[in-house]
PDB file of C-alpha atoms in Angstrom:
ATOM      1  CA  MET A   1      39.573 107.775 185.480  1.00  0.00           C
ATOM      2  CA  SER A   2      36.260 108.288 183.648  1.00  0.00           C
ATOM      3  CA  ARG A   3      37.247 111.895 182.782  1.00  0.00           C
ATOM      4  CA  LYS A   4      40.410 110.606 181.102  1.00  0.00           C
ATOM      5  CA  ILE A   5      38.374 108.108 179.108  1.00  0.00           C
ATOM      6  CA  LEU A   6      35.871 110.809 178.133  1.00  0.00           C
ATOM      7  CA  ALA A   7      38.657 113.216 177.122  1.00  0.00           C
ATOM      8  CA  PHE A   8      40.420 110.496 175.126  1.00  0.00           C
ATOM      9  CA  SER A   9      37.149 109.499 173.451  1.00  0.00           C
ATOM     10  CA  LEU A  10      36.383 113.089 172.452  1.00  0.00           C
ATOM     11  CA  LEU A  11      39.901 113.512 171.092  1.00  0.00           C
ATOM     12  CA  ALA A  12      39.613 110.266 169.114  1.00  0.00           C
ATOM     13  CA  VAL A  13      36.269 111.353 167.629  1.00  0.00           C
ATOM     14  CA  PHE A  14      37.732 114.741 166.662  1.00  0.00           C
ATOM     15  CA  VAL A  15      40.842 113.225 165.055  1.00  0.00           C
ATOM     16  CA  PHE A  16      38.818 110.568 163.243  1.00  0.00           C
ATOM     17  CA  SER A  17      36.310 113.144 161.961  1.00  0.00           C
ATOM     18  CA  PHE A  18      39.056 115.460 160.735  1.00  0.00           C
ATOM     19  CA  THR A  19      41.004 112.748 158.923  1.00  0.00           C
ATOM     20  CA  ALA A  20      37.846 111.277 157.432  1.00  0.00           C
ATOM     21  CA  MET A  21      36.851 114.703 156.158  1.00  0.00           C
ATOM     22  CA  ALA A  22      40.284 115.375 154.616  1.00  0.00           C
ATOM     23  CA  GLY A  23      40.251 111.980 152.924  1.00  0.00           C
ATOM     24  CA  ASP A  24      36.754 112.531 151.552  1.00  0.00           C
ATOM     25  CA  TYR A  25      37.977 114.898 148.845  1.00  0.00           C
ATOM     26  CA  LYS A  26      38.285 113.145 145.502  1.00  0.00           C
ATOM     27  CA  TYR A  27      40.133 114.047 142.315  1.00  0.00           C
ATOM     28  CA  VAL A  28      37.394 114.322 139.702  1.00  0.00           C
ATOM     29  CA  GLY A  29      39.389 115.215 136.571  1.00  0.00           C
ATOM     30  CA  VAL A  30      39.430 118.089 134.119  1.00  0.00           C
ATOM     31  CA  ASN A  31      36.127 117.245 132.449  1.00  0.00           C
ATOM     32  CA  LYS A  32      34.278 118.053 135.668  1.00  0.00           C
ATOM     33  CA  CYS A  33      36.043 121.433 135.780  1.00  0.00           C
ATOM     34  CA  LYS A  34      35.415 122.014 132.063  1.00  0.00           C
ATOM     35  CA  THR A  35      31.667 122.010 132.660  1.00  0.00           C
ATOM     36  CA  CYS A  36      31.811 125.534 134.126  1.00  0.00           C
ATOM     37  CA  HIS A  37      35.219 126.745 132.987  1.00  0.00           C
ATOM     38  CA  LYS A  38      35.054 126.485 129.201  1.00  0.00           C
ATOM     39  CA  SER A  39      33.043 129.517 128.119  1.00  0.00           C
ATOM     40  CA  LYS A  40      34.556 132.845 127.166  1.00  0.00           C
ATOM     41  CA  LYS A  41      32.228 134.524 129.680  1.00  0.00           C
ATOM     42  CA  SER A  42      33.696 132.473 132.536  1.00  0.00           C
ATOM     43  CA  GLY A  43      37.289 133.017 131.343  1.00  0.00           C
ATOM     44  CA  ASN A  44      37.775 129.838 129.272  1.00  0.00           C
ATOM     45  CA  GLN A  45      40.182 128.402 131.837  1.00  0.00           C
ATOM     46  CA  PHE A  46      39.777 124.928 130.330  1.00  0.00           C
ATOM     47  CA  GLY A  47      40.693 126.152 126.835  1.00  0.00           C
ATOM     48  CA  ILE A  48      43.718 128.003 128.174  1.00  0.00           C
ATOM     49  CA  TRP A  49      44.877 124.927 130.125  1.00  0.00           C
ATOM     50  CA  LYS A  50      44.346 122.692 127.081  1.00  0.00           C
ATOM     51  CA  GLU A  51      46.952 124.746 125.166  1.00  0.00           C
ATOM     52  CA  THR A  52      49.604 124.495 127.889  1.00  0.00           C
ATOM     53  CA  LEU A  53      52.363 121.955 128.356  1.00  0.00           C
ATOM     54  CA  HIS A  54      50.622 120.899 131.567  1.00  0.00           C
ATOM     55  CA  ALA A  55      47.777 119.425 129.508  1.00  0.00           C
ATOM     56  CA  LYS A  56      50.294 117.435 127.477  1.00  0.00           C
ATOM     57  CA  ALA A  57      52.511 116.382 130.401  1.00  0.00           C
ATOM     58  CA  TYR A  58      51.483 112.709 130.423  1.00  0.00           C
ATOM     59  CA  GLU A  59      51.573 112.532 126.638  1.00  0.00           C
ATOM     60  CA  THR A  60      55.157 113.876 126.531  1.00  0.00           C
ATOM     61  CA  LEU A  61      56.329 110.849 128.495  1.00  0.00           C
ATOM     62  CA  ALA A  62      55.723 108.793 125.338  1.00  0.00           C
ATOM     63  CA  SER A  63      58.045 110.972 123.243  1.00  0.00           C
ATOM     64  CA  ASP A  64      61.382 109.668 121.958  1.00  0.00           C
ATOM     65  CA  LYS A  65      63.170 112.351 123.993  1.00  0.00           C
ATOM     66  CA  SER A  66      61.474 111.228 127.228  1.00  0.00           C
ATOM     67  CA  LYS A  67      62.061 107.561 126.491  1.00  0.00           C
ATOM     68  CA  ALA A  68      65.771 108.218 125.835  1.00  0.00           C
ATOM     69  CA  LYS A  69      66.143 110.181 129.104  1.00  0.00           C
ATOM     70  CA  ALA A  70      64.237 107.455 130.953  1.00  0.00           C
ATOM     71  CA  LYS A  71      66.585 104.819 129.558  1.00  0.00           C
ATOM     72  CA  GLU A  72      69.581 106.869 130.799  1.00  0.00           C
ATOM     73  CA  LEU A  73      67.969 106.890 134.250  1.00  0.00           C
ATOM     74  CA  GLY A  74      67.183 103.174 134.231  1.00  0.00           C
ATOM     75  CA  ILE A  75      63.461 103.631 133.682  1.00  0.00           C
ATOM     76  CA  ASP A  76      61.753 101.169 131.315  1.00  0.00           C
ATOM     77  CA  ASP A  77      58.558 103.100 130.593  1.00  0.00           C
ATOM     78  CA  PRO A  78      58.184 106.730 131.716  1.00  0.00           C
ATOM     79  CA  GLN A  79      54.384 106.494 131.426  1.00  0.00           C
ATOM     80  CA  LYS A  80      54.432 103.814 134.123  1.00  0.00           C
ATOM     81  CA  SER A  81      57.226 105.083 136.366  1.00  0.00           C
ATOM     82  CA  GLU A  82      56.452 106.754 139.678  1.00  0.00           C
ATOM     83  CA  LYS A  83      59.608 108.832 139.136  1.00  0.00           C
ATOM     84  CA  CYS A  84      57.920 110.480 136.154  1.00  0.00           C
ATOM     85  CA  LEU A  85      54.206 110.251 136.920  1.00  0.00           C
ATOM     86  CA  GLY A  86      54.503 112.189 140.167  1.00  0.00           C
ATOM     87  CA  CYS A  87      55.006 115.390 138.155  1.00  0.00           C
ATOM     88  CA  HIS A  88      53.455 114.484 134.808  1.00  0.00           C
ATOM     89  CA  THR A  89      50.010 113.642 136.181  1.00  0.00           C
ATOM     90  CA  THR A  90      47.571 114.863 138.789  1.00  0.00           C
ATOM     91  CA  ALA A  91      47.443 112.985 142.091  1.00  0.00           C
ATOM     92  CA  TYR A  92      49.708 110.108 141.144  1.00  0.00           C
ATOM     93  CA  GLY A  93      49.823 107.626 144.021  1.00  0.00           C
ATOM     94  CA  LYS A  94      46.598 108.891 145.534  1.00  0.00           C
ATOM     95  CA  ASP A  95      44.485 106.166 143.897  1.00  0.00           C
ATOM     96  CA  LYS A  96      42.049 106.003 146.809  1.00  0.00           C
ATOM     97  CA  GLN A  97      41.156 109.629 146.147  1.00  0.00           C
ATOM     98  CA  TRP A  98      40.405 109.163 142.431  1.00  0.00           C
ATOM     99  CA  ALA A  99      36.753 109.492 141.456  1.00  0.00           C
ATOM    100  CA  LYS A 100      35.538 107.355 138.548  1.00  0.00           C
ATOM    101  CA  SER A 101      35.674 110.464 136.317  1.00  0.00           C
ATOM    102  CA  TYR A 102      39.421 111.000 136.947  1.00  0.00           C
ATOM    103  CA  LYS A 103      41.915 109.975 134.243  1.00  0.00           C
ATOM    104  CA  LEU A 104      45.664 109.737 134.796  1.00  0.00           C
ATOM    105  CA  SER A 105      46.183 110.501 131.108  1.00  0.00           C
ATOM    106  CA  GLU A 106      44.894 114.071 131.560  1.00  0.00           C
ATOM    107  CA  GLY A 107      48.389 115.123 132.572  1.00  0.00           C
ATOM    108  CA  VAL A 108      48.813 118.014 134.963  1.00  0.00           C
ATOM    109  CA  GLY A 109      45.190 119.039 135.312  1.00  0.00           C
ATOM    110  CA  CYS A 110      43.320 121.640 137.303  1.00  0.00           C
ATOM    111  CA  GLU A 111      43.484 119.660 140.530  1.00  0.00           C
ATOM    112  CA  SER A 112      47.290 119.427 140.436  1.00  0.00           C
ATOM    113  CA  CYS A 113      47.331 123.082 141.407  1.00  0.00           C
ATOM    114  CA  HIS A 114      43.891 123.586 142.932  1.00  0.00           C
ATOM    115  CA  GLY A 115      43.482 120.362 144.935  1.00  0.00           C
ATOM    116  CA  PRO A 116      40.869 117.614 144.658  1.00  0.00           C
ATOM    117  CA  GLY A 117      37.629 119.148 143.439  1.00  0.00           C
ATOM    118  CA  SER A 118      34.865 116.821 144.541  1.00  0.00           C
ATOM    119  CA  ALA A 119      33.642 119.132 147.303  1.00  0.00           C
ATOM    120  CA  TYR A 120      34.205 122.545 145.720  1.00  0.00           C
ATOM    121  CA  LYS A 121      33.137 121.767 142.123  1.00  0.00           C
ATOM    122  CA  LYS A 122      29.502 122.669 142.759  1.00  0.00           C
ATOM    123  CA  MET A 123      28.462 126.017 141.274  1.00  0.00           C
ATOM    124  CA  LYS A 124      26.882 127.250 144.529  1.00  0.00           C
ATOM    125  CA  ILE A 125      30.219 126.669 146.299  1.00  0.00           C
ATOM    126  CA  MET A 126      32.435 128.059 143.537  1.00  0.00           C
ATOM    127  CA  LYS A 127      30.457 131.308 143.469  1.00  0.00           C
ATOM    128  CA  ASN A 128      32.062 132.214 146.790  1.00  0.00           C
ATOM    129  CA  ARG A 129      35.840 131.847 146.926  1.00  0.00           C
ATOM    130  CA  ASP A 130      35.868 131.497 150.716  1.00  0.00           C
ATOM    131  CA  ASP A 131      33.357 128.645 150.508  1.00  0.00           C
ATOM    132  CA  ALA A 132      35.417 126.986 147.776  1.00  0.00           C
ATOM    133  CA  VAL A 133      38.577 127.225 149.893  1.00  0.00           C
ATOM    134  CA  LYS A 134      36.712 125.780 152.890  1.00  0.00           C
ATOM    135  CA  ASN A 135      35.798 122.862 150.622  1.00  0.00           C
ATOM    136  CA  GLY A 136      39.338 122.114 149.490  1.00  0.00           C
ATOM    137  CA  LEU A 137      40.108 124.639 146.742  1.00  0.00           C
ATOM    138  CA  MET A 138      43.781 125.517 146.886  1.00  0.00           C
ATOM    139  CA  ILE A 139      45.137 128.790 145.573  1.00  0.00           C
ATOM    140  CA  PRO A 140      48.493 127.837 144.048  1.00  0.00           C
ATOM    141  CA  ASP A 141      51.667 129.760 144.669  1.00  0.00           C
ATOM    142  CA  GLU A 142      55.349 129.309 143.906  1.00  0.00           C
ATOM    143  CA  LYS A 143      55.653 126.540 146.525  1.00  0.00           C
ATOM    144  CA  THR A 144      53.032 124.548 144.621  1.00  0.00           C
ATOM    145  CA  CYS A 145      55.000 124.825 141.385  1.00  0.00           C
ATOM    146  CA  VAL A 146      58.446 123.995 142.738  1.00  0.00           C
ATOM    147  CA  ASN A 147      57.229 120.597 143.840  1.00  0.00           C
ATOM    148  CA  CYS A 148      57.957 119.627 140.224  1.00  0.00           C
ATOM    149  CA  HIS A 149      59.770 122.601 138.699  1.00  0.00           C
ATOM    150  CA  ASN A 150      63.027 121.998 140.552  1.00  0.00           C
ATOM    151  CA  PRO A 151      66.597 120.759 139.862  1.00  0.00           C
ATOM    152  CA  GLU A 152      65.588 117.129 140.481  1.00  0.00           C
ATOM    153  CA  ASN A 153      63.639 117.227 137.213  1.00  0.00           C
ATOM    154  CA  PRO A 154      65.975 115.700 134.568  1.00  0.00           C
ATOM    155  CA  PHE A 155      64.842 118.347 132.042  1.00  0.00           C
ATOM    156  CA  HIS A 156      65.119 121.197 134.559  1.00  0.00           C
ATOM    157  CA  LYS A 157      65.346 124.758 133.309  1.00  0.00           C
ATOM    158  CA  GLU A 158      65.701 127.731 135.616  1.00  0.00           C
ATOM    159  CA  PHE A 159      62.254 128.280 137.106  1.00  0.00           C
ATOM    160  CA  LYS A 160      61.087 131.884 137.070  1.00  0.00           C
ATOM    161  CA  PHE A 161      57.736 131.787 138.835  1.00  0.00           C
ATOM    162  CA  ASP A 162      56.392 135.192 137.744  1.00  0.00           C
ATOM    163  CA  GLU A 163      57.336 134.599 134.109  1.00  0.00           C
ATOM    164  CA  PHE A 164      55.998 131.041 133.941  1.00  0.00           C
ATOM    165  CA  PHE A 165      52.838 131.807 135.891  1.00  0.00           C
ATOM    166  CA  LYS A 166      51.867 134.351 133.213  1.00  0.00           C
ATOM    167  CA  LYS A 167      52.055 131.563 130.610  1.00  0.00           C
ATOM    168  CA  ILE A 168      49.424 129.522 132.411  1.00  0.00           C
ATOM    169  CA  ALA A 169      47.319 132.381 133.788  1.00  0.00           C
ATOM    170  CA  HIS A 170      43.594 131.691 133.518  1.00  0.00           C
ATOM    171  CA  PRO A 171      41.781 134.302 135.587  1.00  0.00           C
ATOM    172  CA  THR A 172      38.067 134.443 136.173  1.00  0.00           C
ATOM    173  CA  PRO A 173      36.633 137.671 134.734  1.00  0.00           C
ATOM    174  CA  GLU A 174      35.410 140.195 137.264  1.00  0.00           C
ATOM    175  CA  LYS A 175      31.634 140.319 137.647  1.00  0.00           C
ATOM    176  CA  LYS A 176      30.052 143.624 136.719  1.00  0.00           C
TER     177      LYS A 176
END
């Protein structure tokens, strides 16, 4: 009997530790990423993102075109609708994982594709890709994109991953 209790206790501690760790990652927002990813030397990933439609995704929900489509779909305000915000913002509905620095109005920011950055944002971690991945950095792929770029999107256009990925590419320069 005591072995069963011990085994159950160890399992409970493991499960609790794992779920606590996974829930510890917070969405910190693009300004935390910008700190290291805005210089030409580092690849200016922030500047590249800022010029994409992803950066303007939340803002576009206030356009006349978006408001008209929302009205057709029975949505009063697209900037407040979960039907729209799930793809036009980072981490919508994950309020408990938002750090104070996170802003919904940033649109589809870095962490939409790369995961919550609170643990991997530190320079000493980001210097080693494996360490960054161990700390929550996600490397996006087509599956990441089709969560939003799919036929359920009321403005859907055929999604060509390779073509579209080039438009948002923001590589880190190789170190010499």
